[in-house]
CSV table of C-alpha atoms in Angstrom, one decimal:
chain,number,residue,atom,x,y,z
A,24,UNK,CA,25.7,-60.1,-50.0
A,25,UNK,CA,22.9,-59.0,-47.6
A,26,UNK,CA,22.0,-55.3,-47.4
A,27,UNK,CA,23.0,-53.5,-44.2
A,28,UNK,CA,20.0,-52.0,-42.4
A,29,UNK,CA,21.3,-48.5,-41.6
A,30,UNK,CA,19.2,-45.5,-40.3
A,31,UNK,CA,15.5,-45.3,-39.4
A,32,UNK,CA,12.4,-43.8,-41.1
A,33,UNK,CA,10.9,-40.6,-39.7
A,34,UNK,CA,7.9,-41.2,-37.5
A,35,UNK,CA,5.7,-38.6,-39.3
A,36,UNK,CA,3.4,-40.6,-41.6
A,37,UNK,CA,3.5,-38.0,-44.4
A,38,UNK,CA,7.3,-38.0,-44.3
A,39,UNK,CA,8.8,-41.4,-43.6
A,40,UNK,CA,12.2,-40.2,-44.8
A,41,UNK,CA,15.1,-42.5,-44.1
A,42,UNK,CA,17.6,-40.7,-41.9
A,43,UNK,CA,21.0,-42.2,-41.0
A,44,UNK,CA,21.3,-40.0,-38.0
A,45,UNK,CA,17.7,-39.9,-36.7
A,46,UNK,CA,16.6,-37.8,-33.7
A,47,UNK,CA,14.7,-39.3,-30.7
A,48,UNK,CA,12.1,-37.0,-29.0
A,49,UNK,CA,12.6,-36.7,-25.3
A,50,UNK,CA,8.9,-36.2,-24.9
A,51,UNK,CA,7.1,-38.9,-26.8
A,52,UNK,CA,10.3,-41.1,-27.5
A,53,UNK,CA,9.5,-41.1,-31.2
A,54,UNK,CA,12.1,-41.2,-34.0
A,55,UNK,CA,12.2,-38.3,-36.5
A,56,UNK,CA,14.3,-36.8,-39.2
A,57,UNK,CA,16.1,-33.4,-39.1
A,58,UNK,CA,13.1,-31.5,-40.4
A,59,UNK,CA,10.6,-33.0,-37.8
A,60,UNK,CA,13.0,-33.2,-34.8
A,61,UNK,CA,11.3,-30.4,-32.8
A,62,UNK,CA,8.1,-31.1,-30.8
A,63,UNK,CA,6.1,-28.5,-32.7
A,64,UNK,CA,7.2,-29.9,-36.0
A,65,UNK,CA,6.0,-33.5,-35.4
A,66,UNK,CA,3.0,-32.4,-33.2
A,67,UNK,CA,4.3,-34.1,-30.1
A,68,UNK,CA,1.5,-35.5,-27.9
A,69,UNK,CA,3.5,-34.9,-24.8
A,70,UNK,CA,3.5,-31.1,-25.4
A,71,UNK,CA,-0.4,-31.0,-25.7
A,72,UNK,CA,-0.7,-32.9,-22.4
A,73,UNK,CA,1.7,-30.5,-20.6
A,74,UNK,CA,0.1,-27.4,-22.1
A,75,UNK,CA,-3.4,-28.4,-21.0
A,76,UNK,CA,-2.2,-29.0,-17.4
A,77,UNK,CA,-0.4,-25.7,-17.2
A,78,UNK,CA,-3.3,-23.6,-18.5
A,79,UNK,CA,-5.5,-24.7,-15.5
A,80,UNK,CA,-2.9,-23.5,-13.0
A,81,UNK,CA,-1.4,-20.4,-14.6
A,82,UNK,CA,-2.7,-16.8,-14.7
A,83,UNK,CA,-4.9,-17.2,-11.6
A,84,UNK,CA,-5.9,-13.7,-10.5
A,85,UNK,CA,-8.3,-12.0,-8.0
A,86,UNK,CA,-10.6,-9.4,-9.6
A,87,UNK,CA,-11.5,-6.2,-7.8
A,88,UNK,CA,-15.0,-6.2,-6.4
A,89,UNK,CA,-15.4,-2.4,-6.6
A,90,UNK,CA,-18.1,-1.4,-9.1
A,91,UNK,CA,-16.6,-0.3,-12.4
A,92,UNK,CA,-13.0,-1.4,-11.6
A,93,UNK,CA,-11.4,-4.0,-13.9
A,94,UNK,CA,-8.2,-4.3,-11.7
A,95,UNK,CA,-6.8,-7.7,-10.7
A,96,UNK,CA,-4.2,-8.9,-8.3
A,97,UNK,CA,-2.1,-12.1,-8.4
A,98,UNK,CA,-2.5,-12.4,-4.6
A,99,UNK,CA,-5.7,-12.0,-2.6
A,100,UNK,CA,-6.3,-8.5,-1.0
A,101,UNK,CA,-9.2,-9.0,1.3
A,102,UNK,CA,-11.1,-6.3,3.2
A,103,UNK,CA,-11.2,-7.5,6.9
A,104,UNK,CA,-14.7,-6.0,7.2
A,105,UNK,CA,-16.7,-7.0,4.2
A,106,UNK,CA,-14.3,-9.9,3.3
A,107,UNK,CA,-14.4,-9.1,-0.5
A,108,UNK,CA,-11.4,-9.0,-2.9
A,109,UNK,CA,-10.1,-5.6,-4.1
A,110,UNK,CA,-7.2,-4.3,-6.0
A,111,UNK,CA,-4.5,-2.3,-4.2
A,112,UNK,CA,-6.1,1.0,-5.3
A,113,UNK,CA,-9.4,0.1,-3.6
A,114,UNK,CA,-8.0,-1.8,-0.6
A,115,UNK,CA,-9.1,0.7,2.1
A,116,UNK,CA,-12.7,0.9,3.3
A,117,UNK,CA,-13.2,4.5,2.2
A,118,UNK,CA,-11.8,3.8,-1.3
A,119,UNK,CA,-14.2,0.9,-2.1
A,120,UNK,CA,-17.2,2.4,-0.2
A,121,UNK,CA,-17.3,-0.6,2.2
A,122,UNK,CA,-20.8,-1.7,3.1
A,123,UNK,CA,-19.6,-2.1,6.7
A,124,UNK,CA,-17.9,1.3,6.9
A,125,UNK,CA,-19.1,3.2,9.9
A,126,UNK,CA,-19.6,6.9,9.4
A,127,UNK,CA,-17.1,8.8,11.7
A,128,UNK,CA,-18.9,10.4,14.6
A,129,UNK,CA,-17.9,13.8,16.1
A,130,UNK,CA,-16.8,12.1,19.3
A,131,UNK,CA,-15.5,8.6,18.5
A,132,UNK,CA,-14.2,6.3,21.2
A,133,UNK,CA,-10.6,7.1,20.3
A,134,UNK,CA,-11.2,10.8,20.6
A,135,UNK,CA,-12.9,10.3,24.0
A,136,UNK,CA,-9.9,8.4,25.3
A,137,UNK,CA,-7.6,11.0,23.9
A,138,UNK,CA,-9.5,13.8,25.6
A,139,UNK,CA,-9.4,12.0,29.0
A,140,UNK,CA,-5.6,11.4,28.5
A,141,UNK,CA,-5.0,15.1,27.9
A,142,UNK,CA,-7.2,16.3,30.7
A,143,UNK,CA,-5.5,13.9,33.1
A,144,UNK,CA,-2.2,15.8,32.6
A,145,UNK,CA,-3.6,19.0,34.1
A,146,UNK,CA,-5.4,19.6,37.4
A,147,UNK,CA,-8.5,21.7,37.6
A,148,UNK,CA,-6.6,24.8,38.9
A,149,UNK,CA,-4.5,25.1,35.7
A,150,UNK,CA,-7.3,24.3,33.2
A,151,UNK,CA,-7.7,28.0,32.1
A,152,UNK,CA,-4.0,28.4,31.8
A,153,UNK,CA,-3.7,25.3,29.7
A,154,UNK,CA,-6.5,26.4,27.4
A,155,UNK,CA,-4.7,29.8,26.9
A,156,UNK,CA,-1.4,28.1,26.1
A,157,UNK,CA,-3.1,25.7,23.7
A,158,UNK,CA,-4.7,28.6,21.7
A,159,UNK,CA,-1.4,30.4,21.6
A,160,UNK,CA,0.5,27.2,20.6
A,161,UNK,CA,-1.9,26.5,17.8
A,162,UNK,CA,-1.5,30.1,16.4
A,163,UNK,CA,2.3,29.7,16.6
A,164,UNK,CA,2.1,26.3,14.9
A,165,UNK,CA,0.1,27.8,12.1
A,166,UNK,CA,2.6,30.7,11.6
A,167,UNK,CA,5.6,28.3,11.7
A,168,UNK,CA,3.9,26.1,9.1
A,169,UNK,CA,3.4,29.0,6.7
A,170,UNK,CA,7.1,29.8,7.0
A,171,UNK,CA,8.2,26.2,6.5
A,172,UNK,CA,5.9,25.7,3.5
A,173,UNK,CA,8.1,27.7,1.2
A,174,UNK,CA,11.1,25.5,2.0
A,175,UNK,CA,9.1,22.3,1.8
A,176,UNK,CA,7.8,23.1,-1.7
A,177,UNK,CA,11.4,23.1,-3.0
A,178,UNK,CA,12.5,19.8,-1.5
A,179,UNK,CA,9.4,17.7,-0.9
A,180,UNK,CA,8.9,14.4,-2.8
A,181,UNK,CA,5.6,12.9,-3.9
A,182,UNK,CA,3.3,12.0,-6.8
A,183,UNK,CA,4.3,14.6,-9.5
A,184,UNK,CA,1.0,14.0,-11.4
A,185,UNK,CA,-1.0,15.7,-8.5
A,186,UNK,CA,-2.4,19.1,-9.3
A,187,UNK,CA,-0.6,21.9,-7.4
A,188,UNK,CA,-3.9,23.0,-6.0
A,189,UNK,CA,-4.5,19.6,-4.3
A,190,UNK,CA,-0.9,19.2,-2.8
A,191,UNK,CA,-0.5,19.3,1.0
A,192,UNK,CA,3.1,19.5,2.3
A,193,UNK,CA,4.4,18.0,5.5
A,194,UNK,CA,7.8,17.4,7.2
A,195,UNK,CA,7.2,13.7,8.0
A,196,UNK,CA,9.1,12.4,11.0
A,197,UNK,CA,9.9,8.8,10.5
A,198,UNK,CA,9.7,5.9,13.0
A,199,UNK,CA,12.2,5.7,15.8
A,200,UNK,CA,15.2,3.7,14.9
A,201,UNK,CA,15.1,4.7,11.2
A,202,UNK,CA,18.4,5.9,9.7
A,203,UNK,CA,16.6,9.0,8.3
A,204,UNK,CA,15.0,11.2,11.0
A,205,UNK,CA,12.5,13.0,8.7
A,206,UNK,CA,11.6,13.6,5.1
A,207,UNK,CA,9.7,16.4,3.3
A,208,UNK,CA,6.7,15.0,1.4
A,209,UNK,CA,3.4,16.1,-0.3
A,210,UNK,CA,0.1,14.3,-0.6
A,211,UNK,CA,-3.3,14.9,-2.1
A,212,UNK,CA,-5.7,16.7,0.2
A,213,UNK,CA,-8.6,14.3,-0.9
A,214,UNK,CA,-6.7,11.1,0.0
A,215,UNK,CA,-7.7,9.0,2.9
A,216,UNK,CA,-5.3,8.7,5.8
A,217,UNK,CA,-4.7,5.1,4.9
A,218,UNK,CA,-3.6,6.1,1.4
A,219,UNK,CA,-1.4,8.8,2.8
A,220,UNK,CA,0.4,6.2,5.0
A,221,UNK,CA,0.9,3.9,2.0
A,222,UNK,CA,2.4,6.7,-0.1
A,223,UNK,CA,4.6,7.9,2.8
A,224,UNK,CA,5.9,4.3,3.4
A,225,UNK,CA,6.7,4.0,-0.3
A,226,UNK,CA,8.5,7.3,-0.4
A,227,UNK,CA,10.6,6.5,2.7
A,228,UNK,CA,11.1,2.8,1.8
A,229,UNK,CA,9.5,1.7,5.0
A,230,UNK,CA,8.1,-1.8,5.7
A,231,UNK,CA,4.3,-1.6,5.5
A,232,UNK,CA,2.2,-4.5,6.8
A,233,UNK,CA,-1.0,-2.7,7.2
A,234,UNK,CA,-2.9,-5.3,5.3
A,235,UNK,CA,-2.0,-8.0,7.9
A,236,UNK,CA,-4.3,-8.1,10.9
A,237,UNK,CA,-1.7,-9.5,13.3
A,238,UNK,CA,1.1,-7.1,12.6
A,239,UNK,CA,1.9,-3.7,14.0
A,240,UNK,CA,0.3,-1.0,11.9
A,241,UNK,CA,2.2,2.0,10.4
A,242,UNK,CA,0.2,5.0,11.7
A,243,UNK,CA,0.1,8.7,10.9
A,244,UNK,CA,0.1,10.6,14.2
A,245,UNK,CA,-0.7,14.2,15.2
A,246,UNK,CA,2.4,16.1,16.5
A,247,UNK,CA,0.4,18.1,19.1
A,248,UNK,CA,-2.0,15.5,20.5
A,249,UNK,CA,-0.1,12.3,19.6
A,250,UNK,CA,-3.3,10.8,18.2
A,251,UNK,CA,-3.1,8.1,15.6
A,252,UNK,CA,-5.4,9.4,12.8
A,253,UNK,CA,-8.1,6.9,11.7
A,254,UNK,CA,-7.3,5.3,8.3
A,255,UNK,CA,-10.8,6.0,6.9
A,256,UNK,CA,-10.7,9.8,7.6
A,257,UNK,CA,-9.6,12.1,4.8
A,258,UNK,CA,-6.6,14.5,4.9
A,259,UNK,CA,-8.8,17.5,4.2
A,260,UNK,CA,-11.0,16.6,7.2
A,261,UNK,CA,-8.0,17.1,9.5
A,262,UNK,CA,-6.9,20.2,7.8
A,263,UNK,CA,-10.3,21.8,8.8
A,264,UNK,CA,-10.5,20.3,12.3
A,265,UNK,CA,-11.3,22.9,14.9
A,266,UNK,CA,-9.7,21.3,17.9
A,267,UNK,CA,-6.4,19.8,16.5
A,268,UNK,CA,-6.0,20.8,12.9
A,269,UNK,CA,-3.1,19.8,10.6
A,270,UNK,CA,-1.3,22.6,8.8
A,271,UNK,CA,-0.1,22.7,5.2
A,272,UNK,CA,3.7,23.0,5.8
A,273,UNK,CA,3.5,21.5,9.3
A,274,UNK,CA,4.9,18.4,10.9
A,275,UNK,CA,3.4,14.9,11.1
A,276,UNK,CA,4.7,11.7,12.7
A,277,UNK,CA,4.9,8.2,11.1
A,278,UNK,CA,5.3,5.4,13.6
A,279,UNK,CA,4.6,1.6,14.1
A,280,UNK,CA,1.9,1.0,16.7
A,281,UNK,CA,0.2,-2.0,18.1
A,282,UNK,CA,-3.5,-2.5,17.1
A,283,UNK,CA,-4.7,-1.4,20.6
A,284,UNK,CA,-2.6,1.8,20.8
A,285,UNK,CA,-4.4,5.0,19.9
A,286,UNK,CA,-1.8,7.6,20.5
A,287,UNK,CA,1.9,8.3,21.0
A,288,UNK,CA,2.9,9.3,24.6
A,289,UNK,CA,5.9,11.5,24.0
A,290,UNK,CA,5.7,13.3,20.6
A,291,UNK,CA,8.5,15.8,21.6
A,292,UNK,CA,11.1,13.0,21.5
A,293,UNK,CA,10.8,12.9,17.7
A,294,UNK,CA,12.0,16.5,17.3
A,295,UNK,CA,14.9,16.5,19.8
């Protein structure tokens, strides 16, 4: 009587075990015993091919160009001026010491336009009266900020790791249409305005597209003049400004503005 040919031998040369219920690999289509059924166990050639193709595509990253920084990002973060890649920490011109960063002049174009706008509101007969009111208003704002500072320190949110001596507190009035009208926050006095905007947007859960050149920018605006503060300026620069200073404990406005808009027309509407 002829012998029945049952089962198949394992495809691993060192094994060749006869298995009556062999396994067929879905990668290389080879036949293997129970011990060598997995791809790793029989050294599947299909696995090696797939791994080599995956390695070339995975883990692509963009290293930060700032000297001494080892940060990397999975998506490109390009400076629109020097066109180099940076990490989120060094994305702003002042933070990566951009080679194309212009040193702020005492009278920038934006400031000149702002001054013309303010002067245009008053005729020459009332210039002295306006100047007197301005000085009185600034003194009142400073006094009000000192009173508000005590309350802000109890409720403000921010980076808890910041030293107390470097914290600057503001009542931040949020963009029009936002469910929450304002929120108390604190920031580092040494931060750039751009970094302050990023931090405030995160604390208030606001959409921030400041890294996109075609989108509206989220700007930090002065409550007295309505001026959108330049991103590259530092917070401590505005705290010591002689003409329109910011006050620790004072108010500040956060609003979405088009790229060509330099100030807010009606700042009083944010407080009513």
